[in-house]
Tab-separated table of C-alpha atoms in Angstrom:
chain	number	residue	atom	x	y	z
N	1	ILE	CA	22.844	-8.844	-4.794
N	2	THR	CA	26.885	-8.089	-5.731
N	3	PRO	CA	29.280	-7.326	-2.705
N	4	ARG	CA	29.153	-3.887	-3.461
N	5	THR	CA	25.717	-4.302	-2.269
N	6	LYS	CA	24.788	-2.706	0.855
N	7	VAL	CA	21.350	-2.049	1.675
N	8	LEU	CA	17.487	-4.614	0.448
N	9	LEU	CA	14.815	-2.784	1.203
N	10	LEU	CA	12.384	-4.785	1.899
N	11	ASN	CA	8.402	-3.782	1.741
N	12	SER	CA	5.632	-5.785	4.109
N	13	PRO	CA	2.534	-6.157	3.230
N	14	HIS	CA	3.607	-4.715	-0.306
N	15	ASN	CA	2.846	-1.358	-2.266
N	16	PRO	CA	1.655	-1.697	-4.481
N	17	THR	CA	0.328	-5.350	-4.659
N	18	GLY	CA	-0.696	-5.786	-1.248
N	19	LYS	CA	1.456	-9.141	-0.608
N	20	ILE	CA	2.395	-9.504	2.197
N	21	PHE	CA	5.773	-11.999	3.145
N	22	SER	CA	4.824	-15.528	4.294
N	23	ARG	CA	7.827	-15.987	7.622
N	24	HIS	CA	9.102	-19.111	5.696
N	25	GLU	CA	9.974	-16.334	3.187
N	26	LEU	CA	10.854	-14.038	5.423
N	27	THR	CA	13.767	-17.175	6.562
N	28	GLN	CA	14.351	-17.933	3.189
N	29	ILE	CA	15.990	-14.340	2.906
N	30	ALA	CA	17.953	-13.893	6.354
N	31	GLU	CA	19.268	-17.082	5.433
N	32	ILE	CA	20.352	-16.315	1.813
N	33	LEU	CA	22.304	-12.797	3.947
N	34	LEU	CA	23.255	-14.362	6.624
N	35	GLU	CA	24.916	-17.491	5.168
N	36	ARG	CA	26.044	-14.992	2.088
N	37	HIS	CA	25.885	-11.468	2.699
N	38	PRO	CA	26.338	-10.623	5.594
N	39	HIS	CA	27.401	-6.914	4.922
N	40	VAL	CA	24.033	-5.811	3.665
N	41	THR	CA	22.014	-4.201	6.083
N	42	VAL	CA	17.975	-4.553	5.763
N	43	VAL	CA	15.190	-1.525	6.021
N	44	SER	CA	12.706	-2.855	5.935
N	45	ASP	CA	8.789	-0.984	4.756
N	46	GLU	CA	5.403	-2.347	6.913
N	47	VAL	CA	4.170	1.207	6.581
N	48	TYR	CA	0.952	-1.087	7.089
N	49	GLU	CA	1.556	-4.024	9.585
N	50	HIS	CA	-2.038	-2.900	10.746
N	51	ILE	CA	-4.099	-3.505	7.424
N	52	VAL	CA	-3.402	-7.110	7.066
N	53	PHE	CA	-7.037	-8.663	6.057
N	54	ASP	CA	-6.684	-13.043	7.306
N	55	PRO	CA	-4.735	-12.914	10.499
N	56	GLU	CA	-4.953	-16.067	10.568
N	57	LYS	CA	-3.203	-17.819	7.802
N	58	GLU	CA	-1.227	-14.225	5.631
N	59	PRO	CA	-0.332	-12.278	9.621
N	60	HIS	CA	2.244	-9.373	8.654
N	61	ILE	CA	5.852	-11.536	10.115
N	62	SER	CA	8.625	-8.338	11.104
N	63	MET	CA	11.425	-9.777	9.100
N	64	ALA	CA	13.965	-8.307	12.946
N	65	THR	CA	11.646	-10.944	14.734
N	66	ILE	CA	13.360	-13.698	12.424
N	67	PRO	CA	16.241	-15.203	14.568
N	68	GLY	CA	20.199	-13.635	13.075
N	69	MET	CA	18.294	-10.482	12.044
N	70	TRP	CA	17.651	-7.980	14.699
N	71	ASP	CA	21.300	-6.459	14.453
N	72	ARG	CA	21.249	-5.860	10.944
N	73	THR	CA	17.838	-4.659	10.526
N	74	LEU	CA	16.225	-0.988	10.315
N	75	THR	CA	12.568	-1.359	11.010
N	76	LEU	CA	10.628	1.402	9.927
N	77	SER	CA	6.564	2.179	10.111
N	78	SER	CA	4.680	5.501	10.117
N	79	SER	CA	1.802	6.744	11.001
N	80	GLY	CA	0.375	8.606	7.577
N	81	LYS	CA	-0.448	5.096	6.928
N	82	THR	CA	-2.195	3.869	10.155
N	83	PHE	CA	-3.753	7.394	11.742
N	84	SER	CA	-4.857	8.464	7.948
N	85	CYS	CA	-2.633	11.537	9.404
N	86	THR	CA	0.014	11.479	5.898
N	87	GLY	CA	0.615	16.046	5.892
N	88	TRP	CA	1.508	15.128	9.451
N	89	LYS	CA	4.423	13.535	8.491
N	90	VAL	CA	5.739	11.357	11.360
N	91	GLY	CA	6.714	7.722	10.737
N	92	TRP	CA	9.717	6.221	12.871
N	93	ALA	CA	12.960	4.033	12.821
N	94	ILE	CA	13.474	0.451	15.165
N	95	GLY	CA	16.472	-0.721	14.991
N	96	PRO	CA	19.754	-1.930	17.063
N	97	GLU	CA	22.025	1.202	18.280
N	98	HIS	CA	23.937	0.967	15.787
N	99	LEU	CA	21.170	1.458	13.065
N	100	VAL	CA	19.466	3.314	14.565
N	101	LYS	CA	22.968	6.005	14.927
N	102	ALA	CA	23.840	6.460	12.099
N	103	MET	CA	19.847	7.075	10.670
N	104	THR	CA	19.758	9.983	13.759
N	105	ALA	CA	22.912	10.690	11.746
N	106	VAL	CA	21.056	11.456	8.316
N	107	GLN	CA	17.886	12.429	9.439
N	108	GLN	CA	18.637	15.584	11.332
N	109	TRP	CA	19.881	17.041	7.959
N	110	CYS	CA	16.596	16.140	6.062
N	111	ASN	CA	13.509	15.863	8.247
N	112	PHE	CA	10.513	18.303	7.447
N	113	SER	CA	7.316	19.398	8.896
N	114	VAL	CA	7.305	17.139	12.256
N	115	PRO	CA	5.981	19.441	14.441
N	116	THR	CA	6.691	18.233	18.748
N	117	PRO	CA	2.619	18.298	19.168
N	118	ASN	CA	2.593	16.002	16.019
N	119	GLN	CA	5.142	13.736	17.456
N	120	ASP	CA	2.938	13.438	20.995
N	121	ALA	CA	0.101	13.437	19.205
N	122	ILE	CA	0.918	9.803	17.695
N	123	ALA	CA	3.107	8.901	20.147
N	124	LEU	CA	-0.258	9.113	22.475
N	125	SER	CA	-2.580	7.627	20.102
N	126	LEU	CA	-0.213	4.427	19.365
N	127	ILE	CA	-0.810	3.505	23.210
N	128	GLN	CA	-4.069	4.628	23.141
N	129	ALA	CA	-4.422	2.012	19.566
N	130	ARG	CA	-3.558	-1.197	21.105
N	131	LYS	CA	-6.965	-0.318	23.876
N	132	PRO	CA	-10.590	-1.526	22.450
N	133	TYR	CA	-12.071	1.017	20.469
N	134	THR	CA	-15.443	1.402	19.956
N	135	ILE	CA	-17.331	3.232	17.012
N	136	THR	CA	-21.611	3.988	16.004
N	137	THR	CA	-22.506	3.742	12.317
N	138	SER	CA	-25.476	4.116	11.541
N	139	SER	CA	-27.338	1.252	10.009
N	140	SER	CA	-28.519	2.502	6.674
N	141	GLU	CA	-29.487	6.324	4.459
N	142	GLY	CA	-32.448	8.665	6.640
N	143	ASP	CA	-32.075	5.817	9.025
N	144	ALA	CA	-32.333	6.986	12.987
N	145	GLN	CA	-31.040	3.456	13.601
N	146	GLU	CA	-27.226	2.695	15.008
N	147	THR	CA	-25.105	0.576	16.194
N	148	THR	CA	-22.334	0.578	17.769
N	149	THR	CA	-19.651	-1.808	17.102
N	150	THR	CA	-16.614	-2.199	20.352
N	151	TYR	CA	-12.951	-3.671	18.814
N	152	ASP	CA	-10.396	-5.668	20.473
N	153	SER	CA	-8.545	-2.342	19.588
N	154	PHE	CA	-8.483	-0.069	16.763
N	155	TYR	CA	-5.825	-1.389	14.910
N	156	HIS	CA	-8.502	-4.836	14.253
N	157	TYR	CA	-11.101	-1.797	13.771
N	158	LEU	CA	-8.763	-0.374	11.068
N	159	ALA	CA	-8.152	-3.742	10.014
N	160	ASP	CA	-12.179	-4.994	9.390
N	161	ASP	CA	-13.462	-1.599	8.106
N	162	TYR	CA	-10.822	-1.814	5.207
N	163	ARG	CA	-11.218	-5.215	4.752
N	164	ARG	CA	-14.934	-3.894	3.562
N	165	LYS	CA	-13.473	-1.138	1.916
N	166	ARG	CA	-11.952	-3.530	-0.140
N	167	GLY	CA	-14.788	-5.205	-1.238
N	168	LEU	CA	-16.832	-2.244	-2.655
N	169	LEU	CA	-13.248	-1.281	-4.530
N	170	MET	CA	-13.501	-4.810	-6.326
N	171	THR	CA	-17.362	-4.812	-7.119
N	172	ALA	CA	-16.175	-1.582	-9.106
N	173	LEU	CA	-12.952	-2.687	-10.879
N	174	GLU	CA	-15.682	-5.879	-11.852
N	175	THR	CA	-18.627	-3.603	-13.335
N	176	ALA	CA	-15.862	-2.029	-15.676
N	177	GLY	CA	-14.875	-5.960	-16.878
N	178	LEU	CA	-11.598	-5.769	-14.839
N	179	THR	CA	-10.128	-8.761	-12.780
N	180	PRO	CA	-9.131	-7.209	-9.704
N	181	ILE	CA	-6.106	-9.220	-8.118
N	182	CYS	CA	-7.811	-9.888	-4.332
N	183	PRO	CA	-4.466	-7.628	-1.594
N	184	PRO	CA	-4.351	-9.208	1.447
N	185	GLY	CA	-3.119	-6.255	2.483
N	186	GLY	CA	-2.865	-2.799	2.941
N	187	PHE	CA	-5.215	-0.351	0.905
N	188	PHE	CA	-4.323	-0.547	-2.665
N	189	ILE	CA	-6.229	-3.135	-5.685
N	190	MET	CA	-4.406	-4.199	-8.851
N	191	ALA	CA	-6.351	-4.896	-11.179
N	192	ASP	CA	-5.439	-7.006	-14.645
N	193	THR	CA	-6.980	-4.768	-17.172
N	194	SER	CA	-5.774	-6.811	-20.717
N	195	GLY	CA	-9.414	-7.407	-20.878
N	196	ILE	CA	-9.960	-2.932	-21.523
N	197	ASP	CA	-9.934	-1.511	-25.317
N	198	PHE	CA	-9.012	1.739	-25.878
N	199	PRO	CA	-7.065	3.419	-28.352
N	200	TYR	CA	-3.765	3.879	-26.948
N	201	ASP	CA	-1.871	6.537	-28.479
N	202	VAL	CA	1.430	5.105	-29.251
N	203	THR	CA	2.974	8.728	-29.602
N	204	GLU	CA	1.628	10.448	-26.700
N	205	GLU	CA	4.172	12.252	-24.390
N	206	THR	CA	4.843	13.376	-21.187
N	207	THR	CA	7.671	14.637	-19.234
N	208	ALA	CA	6.340	12.273	-16.052
N	209	MET	CA	6.711	8.982	-18.167
N	210	PRO	CA	8.706	6.336	-17.382
N	211	CYS	CA	10.332	5.791	-20.737
N	212	HIS	CA	9.085	5.797	-24.407
N	213	PRO	CA	7.677	5.091	-25.975
N	214	MET	CA	4.552	6.065	-23.606
N	215	PRO	CA	3.528	2.180	-21.912
N	216	ARG	CA	-0.081	0.522	-21.977
N	217	ASP	CA	-0.903	0.766	-18.174
N	218	TRP	CA	0.715	5.026	-18.289
N	219	SER	CA	-1.729	4.923	-21.212
N	220	LEU	CA	-4.899	3.311	-20.224
N	221	SER	CA	-4.083	5.494	-17.228
N	222	ARG	CA	-4.633	8.907	-18.524
N	223	TRP	CA	-8.394	7.897	-20.926
N	224	MET	CA	-9.404	6.563	-18.174
N	225	THR	CA	-8.934	10.226	-16.668
N	226	LYS	CA	-10.614	12.393	-18.960
N	227	GLU	CA	-13.162	9.385	-20.277
N	228	VAL	CA	-14.342	7.627	-17.090
N	229	GLY	CA	-13.140	10.464	-14.144
N	230	VAL	CA	-11.510	7.383	-12.604
N	231	THR	CA	-7.975	8.206	-12.422
N	232	ALA	CA	-6.128	4.801	-10.779
N	233	ILE	CA	-1.432	5.087	-11.030
N	234	PRO	CA	0.065	2.836	-13.638
N	235	PRO	CA	1.961	0.552	-11.601
N	236	SER	CA	5.358	0.619	-14.198
N	237	ALA	CA	6.243	3.772	-11.823
N	238	PHE	CA	7.546	1.441	-9.421
N	239	TYR	CA	9.597	-1.233	-12.394
N	240	SER	CA	13.213	-0.841	-13.062
N	241	PRO	CA	13.266	0.555	-17.248
N	242	GLU	CA	14.090	-3.151	-18.113
N	243	THR	CA	10.732	-5.271	-16.398
N	244	ILE	CA	8.243	-1.878	-16.634
N	245	PRO	CA	6.320	-4.169	-19.846
N	246	LEU	CA	5.371	-6.261	-17.453
N	247	ALA	CA	3.618	-3.551	-15.870
N	248	LYS	CA	0.909	-3.222	-19.083
N	249	ASN	CA	-2.197	-4.789	-18.418
N	250	LEU	CA	-1.740	-3.694	-14.084
N	251	LEU	CA	-3.343	-0.339	-12.133
N	252	ARG	CA	-3.344	0.244	-9.386
N	253	PHE	CA	-6.647	1.131	-7.122
N	254	ALA	CA	-6.616	2.665	-4.266
N	255	PHE	CA	-9.338	2.318	-0.965
N	256	CYS	CA	-8.389	3.895	1.360
N	257	LYS	CA	-11.416	6.678	0.516
N	258	GLY	CA	-14.916	7.551	1.774
N	259	ASP	CA	-17.989	4.876	0.774
N	260	ASP	CA	-19.609	7.859	-1.041
N	261	THR	CA	-16.242	8.411	-3.056
N	262	ILE	CA	-15.940	5.022	-3.793
N	263	MET	CA	-19.413	4.243	-5.128
N	264	GLU	CA	-19.382	7.560	-7.113
N	265	GLY	CA	-16.837	5.722	-9.306
N	266	HIS	CA	-18.379	2.422	-9.316
N	267	ARG	CA	-21.095	4.405	-10.710
N	268	ARG	CA	-18.457	6.333	-13.040
N	269	LEU	CA	-17.387	3.496	-14.259
N	270	GLU	CA	-21.262	1.247	-14.720
N	271	GLU	CA	-22.282	4.249	-16.989
N	272	TYR	CA	-19.135	3.950	-18.808
N	273	PHE	CA	-18.816	1.096	-20.014
N	274	GLY	CA	-22.251	-0.192	-19.270
N	275	LYS	CA	-23.155	1.557	-22.310
N	276	ARG	CA	-19.499	0.891	-24.353
N	277	ASN	CA	-20.946	-3.050	-23.520
N	278	ASP	CA	-24.599	-2.348	-24.673
């Protein structure tokens, strides 16, 4: 942070790691800003706020609730993650009047694809999602028995369902010899790929790669897509140029998928890496 810094971007729960900043960590950040950098505004991206797996031990805490931070924090969230409707492009910002007015002045020139009915639907959904939520599921394939479960809210169901999917993907990645890093929030898993041996071609090039030569994580993701049929995001895309090497042994996998898709990924990983290890 320098005298030229205007904005601090904060993301919790974090993409791609799933990290949730604790109250102690947020308080320390706030103290630094309040004492040393009163000119800096915080833009807090909290789109995964309801996808938290152990709220007793690691709850989501909004930066705006930390003492002294309301007047200097603009909090962002989105229906795309919470209600699985990314194509609707409906999000919102919460903050003090002076920041919301400034954001509104910019927004009118850069928004797109946000019909009024979609906004109304999400506004109603935010109210409905706080009410008890009941879901009925079949116990197993071909079994006529159904199980009905009622949650305190849709948000509780959402976290519980993603917690289950996280477990499915963790198992799938371990099958391939990857070491998944269990995330406390969000719907991505970062996995250590250092145990994967593959033909890393440093001469390969694409227009999208972040640097030259192609980073290992980038090359591994392309190789897995072609040879295994499972695609991950190379996390070096999230890194600054000087820190790209830190991501070389990592890949980001998503579990915001149907169970059938995750299980098919498991089958492909097991089939390919099982044969290699025989």
